Amino acid sequence: MKLRTFKGGIHPPDNKHWTSHKAIEDCPLPDELVVPLSQHIGAPSVACVEVGQHVAKGQEIGSAKGFVSVPVHASTSGEVVAIENRPHPFGTPLPAVVIKPDGEDSWSSNLQFTDPGSLTSDELIEKVRQAGVVGMGGAAFPAHVKMSPPPEKPIHTLLFNGVECEPYLTSDHRMMLEESERVLQGVALLQYVYGAERVVIGIEANKPDAIALLKKQCADAAVEILPLQVKYPQGAEKQLIFAATGREVPSGGLPMDVGVAVHNVSTAAAVTDAVMLGRPLIERVCTVTGPAIKEPKNLRIRIGMSLSHLVEVCGGLVEEPGKIILGGPMMGFTQVGLDVPVIRGSSGLLLLREEDIANSPEGPCIRCARCVQACPMNLMPTTIAAYARRDLVEETEEYCAMDCIECGSCSYVCPASIPLVQLIRHGKAAVLAKKRNALL
Ligand code: SF4
Ligand code: SF4
């Protein structure tokens, strides 16, 4: 049977064999947790505790600031020892609440079990907001905002992303295999909120065990398990929507413009915890992997653990890493060191050796059009990059730079090693700056 997919895309080696067979392990608590107040798209939260205060696990330590924002919670019980700027995965030091664990790991007594049948849709969304649930595929967009589309944009298809197309990462795969009940409870809760007629879980065909398990568990439910062709970036929102529904999200539009809402499978599990147990998002599964790490693992980590702690729990380094990436190799964030904490969107930590990194010098464009064929957004990467390089902002925008999803497929296939995605990212920033200036 021909599997569904999207136009364009690439086939990088998936390198999932390092961890795809490894069961999730609980990562032991470190001596210190650094919980950043900025972990999501939107306004950062604001500290609501004081230095010296004892906090319980799951207690709110940072309050949301506005609708597109979420609160932040203590990942364990202990003492707040500092509220200060600390190294952050986004690159610059940002405010964080530093907790010294007391070893009790005791939950706040305010968190209670709720029968979801007693909740209205709005009450359920509020519980998700209070729990600080964000998209766990990496984007970290507040889930309650996505769950509140305007009435004129009804959602007929609810799509769950179990694709995990980024090479090396296996955290969603293990979640679907080991915690399918939590995932499917979240699927049902989100279906109730949206009232969608069609519910689909999209999974790449390289996870046949997860596909078989979920098919069996959903045999009596109105949930469709959709195997998809193995191709990067199959898990990108617009590409997943096209593969599952045949609909194209218009340029500059959102999934709700075509009646679709998309959530990651791990986000669905976090929704279950938030609604049924009242538990906030203080932990997640993170794949720690790559040739520079001794024992690659899928770890259940607490938000605020340092990358160096994760490395230690995985047996240490084989050699000094040539590159440290939080997330996958295609869309993850390169880190300068291991002293940053994991945040809610941290699906993986990839440690590569010097020899694993392609370092060929940049050459001239040979007009091979490989980047055009690979682009899943039907863009002309070579043209946009050339305009962006020369800071020709109008032309950069005219060639639809803002539609670029920064998947890196064009850079991956370019035989001339032109840093296309970096140039396009630079061009997009210039377009945004121009728009902001026009508003002043
Ligand atoms: S990074 Fe942008 S331009 Fe390059 S292939 Fe992806 S969507 Fe297309
Ligand atoms: S892939 Fe590279 S060399 Fe080929 S057309 Fe695109 S930018 Fe030029």
Tab-separated table of C-alpha atoms and ligand atoms in Angstrom:
chain	number	residue	atom	x	y	z
A	1	MET	CA	0.000	0.000	0.000
A	2	LYS	CA	1.318	3.438	-0.919
A	3	LEU	CA	1.778	5.497	2.217
A	4	ARG	CA	0.698	9.105	2.345
A	5	THR	CA	3.189	11.944	2.487
A	6	PHE	CA	3.869	15.514	1.257
A	7	LYS	CA	5.749	17.001	-1.702
A	8	GLY	CA	9.529	17.492	-1.438
A	9	GLY	CA	11.521	16.458	1.624
A	10	ILE	CA	14.667	14.417	2.186
A	11	HIS	CA	15.821	11.043	3.529
A	12	PRO	CA	18.643	11.588	6.043
A	13	PRO	CA	19.869	8.472	7.940
A	14	ASP	CA	17.453	8.184	10.859
A	15	ASN	CA	20.029	6.975	13.428
A	16	LYS	CA	17.240	5.915	15.768
A	17	HIS	CA	18.814	2.507	16.395
A	18	TRP	CA	20.827	4.020	19.273
A	19	THR	CA	17.745	4.324	21.506
A	20	SER	CA	14.555	3.110	19.771
A	21	HIS	CA	14.674	-0.195	21.684
A	22	LYS	CA	15.550	1.376	25.052
A	23	ALA	CA	12.789	1.636	27.663
A	24	ILE	CA	12.272	4.978	29.414
A	25	GLU	CA	14.389	5.286	32.585
A	26	ASP	CA	13.771	7.713	35.435
A	27	CYS	CA	16.652	10.176	35.678
A	28	PRO	CA	17.792	10.607	39.316
A	29	LEU	CA	17.499	14.055	40.880
A	30	PRO	CA	20.601	16.277	40.825
A	31	ASP	CA	21.814	18.611	43.621
A	32	GLU	CA	20.318	21.641	41.912
A	33	LEU	CA	17.479	22.366	39.483
A	34	VAL	CA	17.515	25.551	37.406
A	35	VAL	CA	13.949	26.165	36.212
A	36	PRO	CA	13.846	28.943	33.580
A	37	LEU	CA	10.879	31.316	33.624
A	38	SER	CA	10.981	31.473	29.834
A	39	GLN	CA	10.293	28.081	28.291
A	40	HIS	CA	7.480	28.716	25.832
A	41	ILE	CA	6.390	30.868	22.914
A	42	GLY	CA	4.793	34.017	24.370
A	43	ALA	CA	5.423	36.190	27.406
A	44	PRO	CA	7.827	34.685	29.998
A	45	SER	CA	6.327	33.931	33.396
A	46	VAL	CA	7.203	36.033	36.456
A	47	ALA	CA	8.633	34.552	39.673
A	48	CYS	CA	6.026	34.277	42.456
A	49	VAL	CA	8.269	32.745	45.167
A	50	GLU	CA	11.132	34.172	47.227
A	51	VAL	CA	14.668	33.085	47.951
A	52	GLY	CA	14.690	30.930	51.111
A	53	GLN	CA	11.104	29.715	50.584
A	54	HIS	CA	10.344	25.984	50.694
A	55	VAL	CA	8.392	24.795	47.646
A	56	ALA	CA	6.488	21.562	47.020
A	57	LYS	CA	6.772	19.536	43.839
A	58	GLY	CA	4.258	20.934	41.335
A	59	GLN	CA	3.869	24.269	43.168
A	60	GLU	CA	3.637	27.324	40.931
A	61	ILE	CA	6.918	29.256	41.061
A	62	GLY	CA	6.342	31.524	38.053
A	63	SER	CA	3.005	33.127	37.120
A	64	ALA	CA	1.786	33.499	33.543
A	65	LYS	CA	1.888	37.010	32.112
A	66	GLY	CA	-1.020	37.364	29.671
A	67	PHE	CA	-3.078	34.945	27.536
A	68	VAL	CA	-0.175	33.659	25.422
A	69	SER	CA	1.844	32.575	28.458
A	70	VAL	CA	1.829	29.711	30.967
A	71	PRO	CA	2.864	29.309	34.614
A	72	VAL	CA	6.047	27.461	35.597
A	73	HIS	CA	6.185	24.926	38.463
A	74	ALA	CA	8.721	23.417	40.849
A	75	SER	CA	10.064	20.128	39.431
A	76	THR	CA	10.704	18.746	42.927
A	77	SER	CA	10.297	19.817	46.554
A	78	GLY	CA	13.079	21.856	48.124
A	79	GLU	CA	14.380	25.321	48.907
A	80	VAL	CA	14.534	28.242	46.492
A	81	VAL	CA	18.199	29.226	46.711
A	82	ALA	CA	18.325	31.867	43.963
A	83	ILE	CA	16.215	33.761	41.442
A	84	GLU	CA	18.660	35.093	38.894
A	85	ASN	CA	19.815	35.011	35.299
A	86	ARG	CA	21.275	31.631	34.365
A	87	PRO	CA	22.509	30.123	31.057
A	88	HIS	CA	19.522	29.206	28.882
A	89	PRO	CA	19.100	26.989	25.780
A	90	PHE	CA	17.975	30.065	23.779
A	91	GLY	CA	21.561	31.382	23.917
A	92	THR	CA	21.578	34.264	26.437
A	93	PRO	CA	21.250	34.018	30.239
A	94	LEU	CA	17.602	34.406	31.305
A	95	PRO	CA	15.774	34.573	34.674
A	96	ALA	CA	15.405	31.231	36.449
A	97	VAL	CA	14.286	29.888	39.823
A	98	VAL	CA	17.043	27.739	41.338
A	99	ILE	CA	15.859	24.932	43.659
A	100	LYS	CA	17.966	22.833	46.032
A	101	PRO	CA	16.042	19.521	46.303
A	102	ASP	CA	15.174	18.347	49.856
A	103	GLY	CA	15.231	14.696	48.788
A	104	GLU	CA	11.551	14.178	49.726
A	105	ASP	CA	10.225	14.825	46.215
A	106	SER	CA	6.804	15.484	47.765
A	107	TRP	CA	3.876	16.767	45.694
A	108	SER	CA	1.937	19.897	46.576
A	109	SER	CA	-1.247	19.010	48.507
A	110	ASN	CA	-3.246	21.369	46.241
A	111	LEU	CA	-3.097	18.959	43.292
A	112	GLN	CA	-6.187	16.769	43.114
A	113	PHE	CA	-7.746	14.042	40.999
A	114	THR	CA	-10.707	15.275	38.929
A	115	ASP	CA	-13.357	13.267	37.099
A	116	PRO	CA	-13.072	14.792	33.615
A	117	GLY	CA	-16.757	13.998	32.999
A	118	SER	CA	-17.627	16.694	35.555
A	119	LEU	CA	-15.764	19.417	33.629
A	120	THR	CA	-17.012	21.724	30.911
A	121	SER	CA	-14.780	22.277	27.901
A	122	ASP	CA	-13.726	25.707	29.244
A	123	GLU	CA	-12.870	24.243	32.672
A	124	LEU	CA	-10.761	21.580	30.993
A	125	ILE	CA	-8.863	24.196	28.965
A	126	GLU	CA	-8.270	26.197	32.166
A	127	LYS	CA	-6.763	23.124	33.854
A	128	VAL	CA	-4.408	22.705	30.886
A	129	ARG	CA	-3.390	26.366	31.186
A	130	GLN	CA	-2.824	26.146	34.938
A	131	ALA	CA	-0.636	23.068	34.411
A	132	GLY	CA	1.592	24.982	31.986
A	133	VAL	CA	1.090	22.511	29.147
A	134	VAL	CA	2.878	23.502	25.939
A	135	GLY	CA	3.536	21.745	22.641
A	136	MET	CA	6.127	19.089	23.477
A	137	GLY	CA	7.333	18.461	19.930
A	138	GLY	CA	9.779	21.335	20.382
A	139	ALA	CA	7.754	24.464	19.521
A	140	ALA	CA	6.456	24.900	23.112
A	141	PHE	CA	3.382	26.877	22.048
A	142	PRO	CA	0.879	27.124	24.960
A	143	ALA	CA	-1.663	24.307	24.449
A	144	HIS	CA	-4.610	26.249	25.949
A	145	VAL	CA	-4.248	28.929	23.260
A	146	LYS	CA	-4.359	26.332	20.501
A	147	MET	CA	-7.369	24.726	22.215
A	148	SER	CA	-9.327	28.001	22.009
A	149	PRO	CA	-9.919	28.659	18.288
A	150	PRO	CA	-12.420	31.425	17.472
A	151	PRO	CA	-16.013	30.225	16.826
A	152	GLU	CA	-15.735	31.070	13.106
A	153	LYS	CA	-12.905	28.497	12.763
A	154	PRO	CA	-14.474	25.170	13.807
A	155	ILE	CA	-12.113	22.188	13.955
A	156	HIS	CA	-13.327	19.124	12.050
A	157	THR	CA	-10.058	17.151	12.146
A	158	LEU	CA	-7.922	16.634	15.229
A	159	LEU	CA	-4.500	15.406	14.285
A	160	PHE	CA	-1.945	13.894	16.670
A	161	ASN	CA	1.697	13.997	15.738
A	162	GLY	CA	3.465	10.732	16.473
A	163	VAL	CA	5.725	11.107	13.437
A	164	GLU	CA	9.024	12.002	15.130
A	165	CYS	CA	10.820	12.491	11.815
A	166	GLU	CA	13.926	14.139	13.308
A	167	PRO	CA	16.877	11.735	13.115
A	168	TYR	CA	18.116	10.265	16.419
A	169	LEU	CA	15.020	11.173	18.505
A	170	THR	CA	12.907	8.361	19.967
A	171	SER	CA	11.116	9.950	22.943
A	172	ASP	CA	7.665	10.087	21.280
A	173	HIS	CA	8.144	6.546	19.964
A	174	ARG	CA	8.808	5.239	23.479
A	175	MET	CA	5.887	7.281	24.880
A	176	MET	CA	3.497	5.648	22.379
A	177	LEU	CA	4.849	2.192	23.249
A	178	GLU	CA	5.143	2.492	27.028
A	179	GLU	CA	2.549	5.096	27.987
A	180	SER	CA	-0.123	4.651	25.334
A	181	GLU	CA	-2.897	4.820	27.917
A	182	ARG	CA	-1.868	8.326	29.003
A	183	VAL	CA	-1.558	9.354	25.352
A	184	LEU	CA	-4.992	7.958	24.396
A	185	GLN	CA	-6.723	9.483	27.432
A	186	GLY	CA	-5.342	12.857	26.303
A	187	VAL	CA	-6.548	12.176	22.757
A	188	ALA	CA	-10.088	11.591	24.119
A	189	LEU	CA	-9.978	14.736	26.295
A	190	LEU	CA	-8.836	16.886	23.380
A	191	GLN	CA	-11.509	15.376	21.120
A	192	TYR	CA	-14.096	16.396	23.714
A	193	VAL	CA	-12.768	19.985	23.742
A	194	TYR	CA	-12.665	20.415	19.963
A	195	GLY	CA	-15.728	18.298	19.086
A	196	ALA	CA	-13.819	17.158	15.982
A	197	GLU	CA	-15.514	14.602	13.687
A	198	ARG	CA	-12.245	12.984	12.622
A	199	VAL	CA	-9.373	12.062	14.966
A	200	VAL	CA	-6.104	10.816	13.481
A	201	ILE	CA	-2.761	9.777	14.979
A	202	GLY	CA	-0.082	10.073	12.293
A	203	ILE	CA	2.984	7.836	12.771
A	204	GLU	CA	5.918	7.268	10.413
A	205	ALA	CA	6.071	3.708	9.090
A	206	ASN	CA	9.471	3.160	10.758
A	207	LYS	CA	7.620	2.599	14.073
A	208	PRO	CA	5.605	-0.540	13.221
A	209	ASP	CA	5.403	-1.613	16.880
A	210	ALA	CA	3.777	1.682	17.911
A	211	ILE	CA	1.411	1.550	14.918
A	212	ALA	CA	0.355	-2.038	15.763
A	213	LEU	CA	-0.129	-1.280	19.471
A	214	LEU	CA	-2.202	1.863	18.968
A	215	LYS	CA	-4.283	0.180	16.230
A	216	LYS	CA	-5.103	-2.607	18.673
A	217	GLN	CA	-5.936	-0.211	21.495
A	218	CYS	CA	-8.065	2.007	19.251
A	219	ALA	CA	-9.930	-0.884	17.595
A	220	ASP	CA	-13.199	0.148	19.280
A	221	ALA	CA	-12.569	3.889	19.307
A	222	ALA	CA	-13.191	6.410	16.556
A	223	VAL	CA	-9.476	7.134	16.317
A	224	GLU	CA	-7.660	6.442	13.059
A	225	ILE	CA	-4.010	5.320	13.191
A	226	LEU	CA	-2.389	6.575	10.002
A	227	PRO	CA	1.012	5.152	8.965
A	228	LEU	CA	2.974	7.733	6.944
A	229	GLN	CA	5.897	7.526	4.562
A	230	VAL	CA	9.300	7.892	6.230
A	231	LYS	CA	10.518	11.266	5.029
A	232	TYR	CA	11.822	14.421	6.666
A	233	PRO	CA	10.065	16.779	7.650
A	234	GLN	CA	6.958	14.574	7.756
A	235	GLY	CA	6.278	15.767	11.324
A	236	ALA	CA	6.195	19.476	10.437
A	237	GLU	CA	2.657	20.753	11.056
A	238	LYS	CA	1.765	21.790	7.500
A	239	GLN	CA	3.321	18.672	5.951
A	240	LEU	CA	1.480	16.403	8.391
A	241	ILE	CA	-1.825	18.134	7.647
A	242	PHE	CA	-1.294	17.703	3.907
A	243	ALA	CA	-0.413	14.028	4.280
A	244	ALA	CA	-3.390	13.275	6.536
A	245	THR	CA	-6.090	15.438	4.930
A	246	GLY	CA	-4.863	16.573	1.510
A	247	ARG	CA	-5.449	20.176	2.625
A	248	GLU	CA	-2.877	22.931	2.267
A	249	VAL	CA	-2.612	25.577	4.983
A	250	PRO	CA	-2.529	28.902	3.076
A	251	SER	CA	0.571	31.084	3.082
A	252	GLY	CA	0.707	32.950	6.405
A	253	GLY	CA	-2.243	30.896	7.681
A	254	LEU	CA	-2.772	28.515	10.580
A	255	PRO	CA	-4.044	24.909	10.730
A	256	MET	CA	-7.413	26.204	11.998
A	257	ASP	CA	-7.832	27.977	8.621
A	258	VAL	CA	-8.354	24.513	7.109
A	259	GLY	CA	-10.357	23.198	10.093
A	260	VAL	CA	-7.484	21.230	11.641
A	261	ALA	CA	-5.766	21.286	15.058
A	262	VAL	CA	-2.465	19.448	15.615
A	263	HIS	CA	-1.001	18.279	18.936
A	264	ASN	CA	2.022	16.134	19.683
A	265	VAL	CA	1.375	12.696	21.253
A	266	SER	CA	3.468	13.629	24.314
A	267	THR	CA	1.387	16.805	24.699
A	268	ALA	CA	-1.715	14.575	24.802
A	269	ALA	CA	-0.133	12.649	27.719
A	270	ALA	CA	0.595	15.946	29.524
A	271	VAL	CA	-3.062	16.971	29.035
A	272	THR	CA	-4.126	13.728	30.769
A	273	ASP	CA	-1.927	14.514	33.794
A	274	ALA	CA	-3.161	18.113	33.909
A	275	VAL	CA	-6.873	17.315	33.698
A	276	MET	CA	-7.180	14.031	35.593
A	277	LEU	CA	-4.468	14.405	38.229
A	278	GLY	CA	-4.097	18.182	38.357
A	279	ARG	CA	-0.377	17.637	37.765
A	280	PRO	CA	1.617	20.341	35.995
A	281	LEU	CA	4.182	19.771	33.272
A	282	ILE	CA	7.369	19.309	35.312
A	283	GLU	CA	8.897	16.334	33.518
A	284	ARG	CA	9.156	14.830	30.063
A	285	VAL	CA	10.934	12.085	28.144
A	286	CYS	CA	14.188	13.188	26.508
A	287	THR	CA	16.392	11.080	24.207
A	288	VAL	CA	20.060	11.491	25.171
A	289	THR	CA	21.987	10.135	22.228
A	290	GLY	CA	24.739	10.379	19.630
A	291	PRO	CA	28.192	8.892	19.031
A	292	ALA	CA	29.840	11.064	21.703
A	293	ILE	CA	27.795	9.647	24.604
A	294	LYS	CA	28.707	6.347	26.295
A	295	GLU	CA	25.230	4.915	26.993
A	296	PRO	CA	22.461	6.544	24.943
A	297	LYS	CA	19.110	6.422	26.788
A	298	ASN	CA	15.532	7.609	26.823
A	299	LEU	CA	15.322	9.427	30.141
A	300	ARG	CA	12.337	10.780	32.044
A	301	ILE	CA	13.870	14.070	33.090
A	302	ARG	CA	12.703	16.890	35.351
A	303	ILE	CA	12.554	20.383	33.873
A	304	GLY	CA	15.617	22.280	35.089
A	305	MET	CA	18.116	19.398	35.132
A	306	SER	CA	21.403	20.417	33.510
A	307	LEU	CA	22.659	18.809	30.301
A	308	SER	CA	25.820	17.800	32.206
A	309	HIS	CA	23.669	15.826	34.682
A	310	LEU	CA	21.975	13.963	31.811
A	311	VAL	CA	25.379	13.162	30.319
A	312	GLU	CA	26.618	11.852	33.677
A	313	VAL	CA	23.547	9.608	34.053
A	314	CYS	CA	24.282	8.236	30.564
A	315	GLY	CA	27.782	7.126	31.592
A	316	GLY	CA	29.650	10.249	30.494
A	317	LEU	CA	31.282	11.207	27.204
A	318	VAL	CA	33.246	9.018	24.820
A	319	GLU	CA	35.197	12.120	23.857
A	320	GLU	CA	34.771	15.895	23.988
A	321	PRO	CA	31.725	16.585	21.756
A	322	GLY	CA	32.264	18.501	18.521
A	323	LYS	CA	28.644	19.655	18.640
A	324	ILE	CA	25.960	19.736	21.360
A	325	ILE	CA	22.382	20.018	20.129
A	326	LEU	CA	19.256	20.347	22.251
A	327	GLY	CA	16.630	18.659	20.061
A	328	GLY	CA	17.319	16.871	16.778
A	329	PRO	CA	20.108	17.505	14.263
A	330	MET	CA	17.824	19.240	11.726
A	331	MET	CA	15.858	21.720	13.844
A	332	GLY	CA	17.488	21.559	17.293
A	333	PHE	CA	19.380	24.385	19.035
A	334	THR	CA	23.171	24.192	19.094
A	335	GLN	CA	24.563	24.752	22.604
A	336	VAL	CA	27.966	26.133	23.529
A	337	GLY	CA	28.267	24.006	26.681
A	338	LEU	CA	26.541	21.549	29.004
A	339	ASP	CA	25.671	24.037	31.764
A	340	VAL	CA	22.185	24.866	30.429
A	341	PRO	CA	18.983	23.269	31.777
A	342	VAL	CA	16.438	21.180	29.882
A	343	ILE	CA	13.121	22.928	29.273
A	344	ARG	CA	9.619	21.731	28.391
A	345	GLY	CA	10.372	21.545	24.665
A	346	SER	CA	13.588	19.511	25.068
A	347	SER	CA	12.798	16.251	23.263
A	348	GLY	CA	16.430	15.253	22.876
A	349	LEU	CA	20.069	15.947	23.630
A	350	LEU	CA	22.390	15.021	20.774
A	351	LEU	CA	26.165	14.800	21.246
A	352	LEU	CA	28.200	14.506	18.062
A	353	ARG	CA	31.938	13.957	17.674
A	354	GLU	CA	34.097	16.280	15.584
A	355	GLU	CA	34.283	13.637	12.838
A	356	ASP	CA	30.450	13.441	12.627
A	357	ILE	CA	30.140	17.065	11.559
A	358	ALA	CA	30.289	17.983	7.866
A	359	ASN	CA	32.749	20.835	7.548
A	360	SER	CA	33.186	21.278	3.798
A	361	PRO	CA	33.879	24.875	2.747
A	362	GLU	CA	31.144	26.841	1.011
A	363	GLY	CA	31.345	26.953	-2.802
A	364	PRO	CA	29.429	28.787	-5.522
A	365	CYS	CA	25.866	27.758	-6.398
A	366	ILE	CA	25.950	25.356	-9.362
A	367	ARG	CA	22.228	25.808	-10.135
A	368	CYS	CA	21.470	22.138	-9.565
A	369	ALA	CA	17.992	22.916	-8.118
A	370	ARG	CA	18.312	20.196	-5.476
A	371	CYS	CA	17.265	22.696	-2.798
A	372	VAL	CA	14.126	23.558	-4.773
A	373	GLN	CA	13.193	19.881	-5.145
A	374	ALA	CA	13.781	19.235	-1.441
A	375	CYS	CA	11.839	22.219	-0.104
A	376	PRO	CA	8.570	20.966	1.432
A	377	MET	CA	7.111	24.489	1.185
A	378	ASN	CA	7.647	24.805	-2.597
A	379	LEU	CA	10.037	27.711	-2.123
A	380	MET	CA	13.165	28.723	-4.052
A	381	PRO	CA	15.769	28.518	-1.270
A	382	THR	CA	18.708	29.506	-3.470
A	383	THR	CA	16.982	32.722	-4.615
A	384	ILE	CA	15.731	33.704	-1.155
A	385	ALA	CA	19.153	33.030	0.371
A	386	ALA	CA	20.885	35.124	-2.298
A	387	TYR	CA	18.573	38.092	-1.574
A	388	ALA	CA	18.870	37.621	2.187
A	389	ARG	CA	22.676	37.575	1.923
A	390	ARG	CA	22.578	40.994	0.248
A	391	ASP	CA	19.981	42.336	2.741
A	392	LEU	CA	17.471	42.920	-0.044
A	393	VAL	CA	14.491	42.773	2.319
A	394	GLU	CA	11.680	43.462	-0.172
A	395	GLU	CA	12.859	40.754	-2.566
A	396	THR	CA	13.384	38.323	0.330
A	397	GLU	CA	9.758	38.833	1.354
A	398	GLU	CA	8.485	38.720	-2.231
A	399	TYR	CA	9.936	35.226	-2.628
A	400	CYS	CA	7.914	34.109	0.440
A	401	ALA	CA	10.768	33.773	2.934
A	402	MET	CA	8.207	33.989	5.752
A	403	ASP	CA	6.716	30.663	4.624
A	404	CYS	CA	10.028	28.899	5.327
A	405	ILE	CA	9.598	26.465	8.224
A	406	GLU	CA	13.396	26.347	8.763
A	407	CYS	CA	13.460	22.574	8.306
A	408	GLY	CA	17.011	22.645	6.912
A	409	SER	CA	16.238	20.265	4.012
A	410	CYS	CA	17.702	22.718	1.475
A	411	SER	CA	21.002	23.060	3.372
A	412	TYR	CA	21.171	19.284	3.797
A	413	VAL	CA	21.063	18.569	0.042
A	414	CYS	CA	23.158	21.506	-1.192
A	415	PRO	CA	26.350	20.136	-2.817
A	416	ALA	CA	27.961	23.582	-2.525
A	417	SER	CA	27.486	23.646	1.291
A	418	ILE	CA	25.728	26.999	1.105
A	419	PRO	CA	24.236	27.773	4.555
A	420	LEU	CA	20.804	28.270	3.009
A	421	VAL	CA	18.664	27.924	6.132
A	422	GLN	CA	20.905	30.267	8.140
A	423	LEU	CA	20.730	32.882	5.368
A	424	ILE	CA	16.946	32.524	5.085
A	425	ARG	CA	16.574	32.804	8.873
A	426	HIS	CA	18.610	36.041	8.681
A	427	GLY	CA	16.330	37.236	5.843
A	428	LYS	CA	13.185	36.438	7.850
A	429	ALA	CA	14.508	38.416	10.826
A	430	ALA	CA	15.110	41.397	8.504
A	431	VAL	CA	11.543	41.161	7.130
A	432	LEU	CA	10.115	41.054	10.665
A	433	ALA	CA	12.279	44.011	11.739
A	434	LYS	CA	11.026	46.012	8.746
A	435	LYS	CA	7.406	45.233	9.676
A	436	ARG	CA	7.992	46.210	13.300
A	437	ASN	CA	9.616	49.504	12.263
A	438	ALA	CA	6.667	50.264	9.981
A	439	LEU	CA	4.345	50.000	13.021
A	440	LEU	CA	6.368	52.470	15.132
B	1	SF4	S1	14.578	25.501	5.392
B	1	SF4	FE1	12.938	26.696	4.423
B	1	SF4	S2	13.608	27.035	2.344
B	1	SF4	FE2	14.881	25.379	3.183
B	1	SF4	S3	13.806	23.520	2.575
B	1	SF4	FE3	13.039	24.051	4.619
B	1	SF4	S4	11.206	25.300	4.228
B	1	SF4	FE4	12.352	25.208	2.294
B	2	SF4	S1	21.256	23.053	-3.889
B	2	SF4	FE1	22.905	24.534	-3.545
B	2	SF4	S2	24.080	24.471	-5.443
B	2	SF4	FE2	22.100	23.501	-5.893
B	2	SF4	S3	20.785	25.204	-6.628
B	2	SF4	FE3	20.452	25.049	-4.445
B	2	SF4	S4	21.883	26.529	-3.573
B	2	SF4	FE4	22.584	26.123	-5.648
